[in-house]
PDB file of C-alpha atoms in Angstrom:
ATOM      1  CA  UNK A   1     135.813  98.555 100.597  1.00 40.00           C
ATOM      2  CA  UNK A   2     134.028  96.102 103.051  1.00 42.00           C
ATOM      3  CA  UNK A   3     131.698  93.242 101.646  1.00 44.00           C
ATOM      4  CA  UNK A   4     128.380  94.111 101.904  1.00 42.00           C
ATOM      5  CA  UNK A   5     126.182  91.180 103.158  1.00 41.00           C
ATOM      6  CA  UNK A   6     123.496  89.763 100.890  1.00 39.00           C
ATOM      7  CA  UNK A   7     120.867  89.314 103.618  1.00 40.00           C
ATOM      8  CA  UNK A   8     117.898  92.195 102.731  1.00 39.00           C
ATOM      9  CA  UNK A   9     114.613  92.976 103.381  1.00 42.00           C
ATOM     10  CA  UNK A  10     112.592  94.494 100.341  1.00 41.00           C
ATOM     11  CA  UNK A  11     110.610  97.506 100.737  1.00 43.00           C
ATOM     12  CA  UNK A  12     107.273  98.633  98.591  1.00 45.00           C
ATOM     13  CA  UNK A  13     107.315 102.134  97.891  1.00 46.00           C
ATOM     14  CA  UNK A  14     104.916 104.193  95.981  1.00 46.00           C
ATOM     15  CA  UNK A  15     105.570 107.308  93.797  1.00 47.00           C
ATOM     16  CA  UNK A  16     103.887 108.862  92.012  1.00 44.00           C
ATOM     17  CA  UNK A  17     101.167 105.700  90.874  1.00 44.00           C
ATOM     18  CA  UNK A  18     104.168 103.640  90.646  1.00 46.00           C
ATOM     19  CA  UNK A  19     105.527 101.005  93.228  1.00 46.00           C
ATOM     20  CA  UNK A  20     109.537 100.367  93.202  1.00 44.00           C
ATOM     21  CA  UNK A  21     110.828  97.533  95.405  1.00 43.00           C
ATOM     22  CA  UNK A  22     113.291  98.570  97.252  1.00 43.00           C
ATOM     23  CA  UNK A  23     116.458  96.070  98.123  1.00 44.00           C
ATOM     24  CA  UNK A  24     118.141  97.517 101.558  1.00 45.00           C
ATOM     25  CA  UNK A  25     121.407  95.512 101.501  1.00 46.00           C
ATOM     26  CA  UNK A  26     123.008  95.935 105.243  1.00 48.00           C
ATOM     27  CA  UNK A  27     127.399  96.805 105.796  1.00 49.00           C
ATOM     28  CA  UNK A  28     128.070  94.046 107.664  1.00 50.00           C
ATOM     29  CA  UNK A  29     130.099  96.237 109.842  1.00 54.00           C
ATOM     30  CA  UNK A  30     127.669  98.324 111.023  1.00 53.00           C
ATOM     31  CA  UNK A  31     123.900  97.555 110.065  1.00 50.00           C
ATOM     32  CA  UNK A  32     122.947 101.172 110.423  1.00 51.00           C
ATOM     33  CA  UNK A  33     124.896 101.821 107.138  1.00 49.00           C
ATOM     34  CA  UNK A  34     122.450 100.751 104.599  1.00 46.00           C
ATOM     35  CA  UNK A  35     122.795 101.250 100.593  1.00 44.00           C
ATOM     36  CA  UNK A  36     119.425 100.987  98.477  1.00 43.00           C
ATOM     37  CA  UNK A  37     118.949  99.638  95.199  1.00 41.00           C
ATOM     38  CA  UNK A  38     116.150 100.091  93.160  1.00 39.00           C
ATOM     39  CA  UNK A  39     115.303  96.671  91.472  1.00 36.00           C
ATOM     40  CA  UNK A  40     111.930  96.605  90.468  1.00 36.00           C
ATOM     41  CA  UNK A  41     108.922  98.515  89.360  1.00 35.00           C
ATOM     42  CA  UNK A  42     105.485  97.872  88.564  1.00 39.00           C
ATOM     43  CA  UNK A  43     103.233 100.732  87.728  1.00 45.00           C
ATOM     44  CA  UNK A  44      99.632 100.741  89.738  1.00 62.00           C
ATOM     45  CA  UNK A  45      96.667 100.344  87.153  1.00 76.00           C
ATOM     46  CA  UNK A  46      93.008 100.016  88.924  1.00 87.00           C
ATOM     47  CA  UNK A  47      90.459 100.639  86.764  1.00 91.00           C
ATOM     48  CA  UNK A  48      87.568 103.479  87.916  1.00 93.00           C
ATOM     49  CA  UNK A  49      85.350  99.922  87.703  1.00 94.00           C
ATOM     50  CA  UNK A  50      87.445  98.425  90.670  1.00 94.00           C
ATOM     51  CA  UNK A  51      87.540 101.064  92.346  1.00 95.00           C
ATOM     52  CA  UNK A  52      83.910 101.281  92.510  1.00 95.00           C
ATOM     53  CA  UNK A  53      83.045  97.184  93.479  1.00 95.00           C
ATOM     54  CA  UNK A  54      85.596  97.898  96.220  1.00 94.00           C
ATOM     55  CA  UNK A  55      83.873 100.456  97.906  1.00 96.00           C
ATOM     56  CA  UNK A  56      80.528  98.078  96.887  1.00 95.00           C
ATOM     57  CA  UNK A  57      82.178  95.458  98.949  1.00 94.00           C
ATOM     58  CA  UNK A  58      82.678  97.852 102.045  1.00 95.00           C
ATOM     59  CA  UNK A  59      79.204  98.742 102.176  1.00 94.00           C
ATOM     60  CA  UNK A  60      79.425 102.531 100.880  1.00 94.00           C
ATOM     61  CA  UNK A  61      75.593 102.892 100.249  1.00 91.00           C
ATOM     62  CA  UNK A  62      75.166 103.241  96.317  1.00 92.00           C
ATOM     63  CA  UNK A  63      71.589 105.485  96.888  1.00 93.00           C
ATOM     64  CA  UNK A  64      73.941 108.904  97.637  1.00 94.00           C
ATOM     65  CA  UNK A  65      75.123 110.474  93.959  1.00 93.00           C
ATOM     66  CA  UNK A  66      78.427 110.971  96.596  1.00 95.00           C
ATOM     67  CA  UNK A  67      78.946 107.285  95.843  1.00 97.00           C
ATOM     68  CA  UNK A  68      79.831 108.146  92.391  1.00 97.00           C
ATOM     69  CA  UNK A  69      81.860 111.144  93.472  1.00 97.00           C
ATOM     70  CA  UNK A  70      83.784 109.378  96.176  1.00 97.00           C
ATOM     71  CA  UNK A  71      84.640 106.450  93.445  1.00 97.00           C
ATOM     72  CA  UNK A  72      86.064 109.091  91.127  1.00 97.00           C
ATOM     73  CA  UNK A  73      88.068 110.649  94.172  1.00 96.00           C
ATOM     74  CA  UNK A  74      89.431 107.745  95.014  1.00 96.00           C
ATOM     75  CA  UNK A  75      90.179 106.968  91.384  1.00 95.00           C
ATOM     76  CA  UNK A  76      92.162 109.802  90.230  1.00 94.00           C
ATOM     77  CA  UNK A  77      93.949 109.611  93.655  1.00 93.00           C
ATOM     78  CA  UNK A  78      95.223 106.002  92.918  1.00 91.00           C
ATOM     79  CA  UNK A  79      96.088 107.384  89.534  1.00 89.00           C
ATOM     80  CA  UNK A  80      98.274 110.178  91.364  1.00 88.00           C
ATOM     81  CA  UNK A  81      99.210 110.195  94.662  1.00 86.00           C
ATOM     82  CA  UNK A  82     100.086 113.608  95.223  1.00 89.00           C
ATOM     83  CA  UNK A  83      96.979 114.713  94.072  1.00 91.00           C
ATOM     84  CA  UNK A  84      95.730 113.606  97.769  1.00 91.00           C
ATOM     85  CA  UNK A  85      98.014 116.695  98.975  1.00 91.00           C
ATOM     86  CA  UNK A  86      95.312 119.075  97.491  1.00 92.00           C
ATOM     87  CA  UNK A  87      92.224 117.747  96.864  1.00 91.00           C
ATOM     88  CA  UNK A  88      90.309 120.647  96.338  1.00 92.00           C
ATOM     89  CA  UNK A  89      92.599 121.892  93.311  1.00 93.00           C
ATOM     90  CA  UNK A  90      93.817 118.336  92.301  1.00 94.00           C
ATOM     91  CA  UNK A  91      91.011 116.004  92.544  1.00 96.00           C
ATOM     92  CA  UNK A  92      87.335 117.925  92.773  1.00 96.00           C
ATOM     93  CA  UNK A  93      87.728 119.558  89.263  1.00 95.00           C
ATOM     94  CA  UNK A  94      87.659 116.428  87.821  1.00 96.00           C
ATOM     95  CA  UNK A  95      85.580 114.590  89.673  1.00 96.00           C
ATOM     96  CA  UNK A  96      83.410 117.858  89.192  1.00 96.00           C
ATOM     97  CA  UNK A  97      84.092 117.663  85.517  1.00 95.00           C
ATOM     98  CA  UNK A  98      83.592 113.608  85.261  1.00 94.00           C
ATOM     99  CA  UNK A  99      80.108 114.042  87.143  1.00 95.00           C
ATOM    100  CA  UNK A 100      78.796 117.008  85.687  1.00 95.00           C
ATOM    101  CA  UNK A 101      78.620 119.052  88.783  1.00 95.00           C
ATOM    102  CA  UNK A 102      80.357 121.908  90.098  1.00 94.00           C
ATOM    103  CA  UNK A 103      83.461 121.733  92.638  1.00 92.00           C
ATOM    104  CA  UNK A 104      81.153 123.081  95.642  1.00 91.00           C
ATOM    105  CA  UNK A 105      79.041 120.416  95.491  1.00 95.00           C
ATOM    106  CA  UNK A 106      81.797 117.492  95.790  1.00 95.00           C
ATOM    107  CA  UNK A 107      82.778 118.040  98.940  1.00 94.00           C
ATOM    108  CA  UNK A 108      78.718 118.417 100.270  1.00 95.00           C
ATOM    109  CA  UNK A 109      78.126 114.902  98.819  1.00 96.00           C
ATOM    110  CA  UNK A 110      80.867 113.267 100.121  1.00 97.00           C
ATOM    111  CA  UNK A 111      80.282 114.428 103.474  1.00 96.00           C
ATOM    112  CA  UNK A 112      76.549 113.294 103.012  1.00 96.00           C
ATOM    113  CA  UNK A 113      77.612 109.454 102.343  1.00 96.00           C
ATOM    114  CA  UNK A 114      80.656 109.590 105.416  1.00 96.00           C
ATOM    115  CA  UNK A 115      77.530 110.890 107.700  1.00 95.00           C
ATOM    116  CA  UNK A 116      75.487 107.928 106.359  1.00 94.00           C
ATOM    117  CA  UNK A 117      78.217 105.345 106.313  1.00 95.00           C
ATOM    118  CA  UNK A 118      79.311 106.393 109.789  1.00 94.00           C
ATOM    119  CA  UNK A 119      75.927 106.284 110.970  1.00 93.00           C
ATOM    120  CA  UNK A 120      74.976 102.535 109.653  1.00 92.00           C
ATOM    121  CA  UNK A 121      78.128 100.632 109.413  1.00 92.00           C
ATOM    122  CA  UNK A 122      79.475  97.717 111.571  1.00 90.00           C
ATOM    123  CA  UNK A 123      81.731  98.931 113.773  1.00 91.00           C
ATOM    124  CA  UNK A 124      84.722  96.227 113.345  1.00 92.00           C
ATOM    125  CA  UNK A 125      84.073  97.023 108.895  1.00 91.00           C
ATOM    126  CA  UNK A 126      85.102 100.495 110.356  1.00 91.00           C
ATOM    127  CA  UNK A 127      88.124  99.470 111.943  1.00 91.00           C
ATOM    128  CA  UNK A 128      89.325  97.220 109.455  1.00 90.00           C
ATOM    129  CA  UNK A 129      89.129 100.245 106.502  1.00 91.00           C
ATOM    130  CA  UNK A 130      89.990 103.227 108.320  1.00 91.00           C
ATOM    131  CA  UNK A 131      91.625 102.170 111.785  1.00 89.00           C
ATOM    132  CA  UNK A 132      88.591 104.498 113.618  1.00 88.00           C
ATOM    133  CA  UNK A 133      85.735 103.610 115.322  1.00 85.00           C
ATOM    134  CA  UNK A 134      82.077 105.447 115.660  1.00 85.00           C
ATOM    135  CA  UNK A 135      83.355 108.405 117.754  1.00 88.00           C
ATOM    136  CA  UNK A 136      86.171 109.129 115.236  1.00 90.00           C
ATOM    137  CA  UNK A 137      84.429 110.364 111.531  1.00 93.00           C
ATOM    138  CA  UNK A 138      86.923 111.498 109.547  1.00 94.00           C
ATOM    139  CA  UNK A 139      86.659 114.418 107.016  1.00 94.00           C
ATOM    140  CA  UNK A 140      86.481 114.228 103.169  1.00 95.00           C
ATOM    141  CA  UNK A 141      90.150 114.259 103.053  1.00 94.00           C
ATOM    142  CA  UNK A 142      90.974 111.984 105.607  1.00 94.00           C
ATOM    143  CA  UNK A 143      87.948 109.559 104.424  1.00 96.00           C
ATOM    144  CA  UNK A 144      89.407 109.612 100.390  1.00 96.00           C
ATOM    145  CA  UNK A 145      92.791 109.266 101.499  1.00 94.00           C
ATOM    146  CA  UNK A 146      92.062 106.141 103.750  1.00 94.00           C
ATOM    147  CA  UNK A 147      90.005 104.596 100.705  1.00 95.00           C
ATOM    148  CA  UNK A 148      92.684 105.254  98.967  1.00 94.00           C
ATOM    149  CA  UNK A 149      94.630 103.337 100.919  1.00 91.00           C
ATOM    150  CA  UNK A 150      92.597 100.714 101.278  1.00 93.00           C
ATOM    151  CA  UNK A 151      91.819 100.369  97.757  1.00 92.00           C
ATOM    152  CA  UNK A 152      95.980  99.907  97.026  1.00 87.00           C
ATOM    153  CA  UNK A 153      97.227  96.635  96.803  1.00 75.00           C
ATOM    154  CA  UNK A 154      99.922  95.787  99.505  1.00 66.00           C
TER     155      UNK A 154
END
């Protein structure tokens, strides 16, 4: 068996809530060959609170009651992950549940605070969150799942 070399680069990878860092030791023979080990693993725990100051800090206007909504989306998709894969089975029952409403009217708030948002916001704050710019307003999905994102740490 050859040596392996000890030079790596670590890799953060998230599943399911959880981030493992991943060691990719390189053959030395040919650097294509990689092995993985799994060293470490923190779980992810933000807090619906800093969730919320985040998206304060970003500008989402606080006036639409899809402020509250979008905090909880955003929430229980940092909690889970693959809830962003369905969000209309997986995340707007509970936010509907959490906020007293029902699931229709999630998805019709939300889209009322991206139409505001898109409407009033800087366009470089835009860029830096969600990598668009004024022409490009993203859907409900594509707006929680870049939140979500954003809110992550790196």
């Amino acid at each position: 068996l050859p040596i392996f070399s000890y030079f790596s680069r670590n890799i953060s990878k998230n599943l399911n809530g959880i981030f493992y860092q991943v060691m990719i030791i390189l053959h030395p023979e040919n650097p294509k060959k990689e092995r993985k080990f799994c060293h470490m693993k923190t779980a992810v725990h933000i807090s619906y609170e800093s969730v919320r100051e985040t998206l304060r800090s970003i500008g989402l206007p606080r006036r639409y009651c899809g402020f509250q909504r979008t905090a909880y989306a955003v929430f229980f998709a940092v909690q889970d992950e693959e809830r962003l894969t369905n969000l209309g089975a997986l995340i707007y029952p509970l936010v509907a549940k959490q906020c007293h409403t029902s699931i229709a009217s999630i998805e019709s708030s939300i889209r009322t605070l991206i139409n505001d948002y898109w409407e009033h916001t800087d366009e470089d704050l835009l860029w830096k969150v969600f990598h668009r710019d004024h022409d490009e307003k993203p859907t409900v999905v594509q707006f929680i799942e870049e939140l979500t994102n954003y809110v992550l740490p790196e």
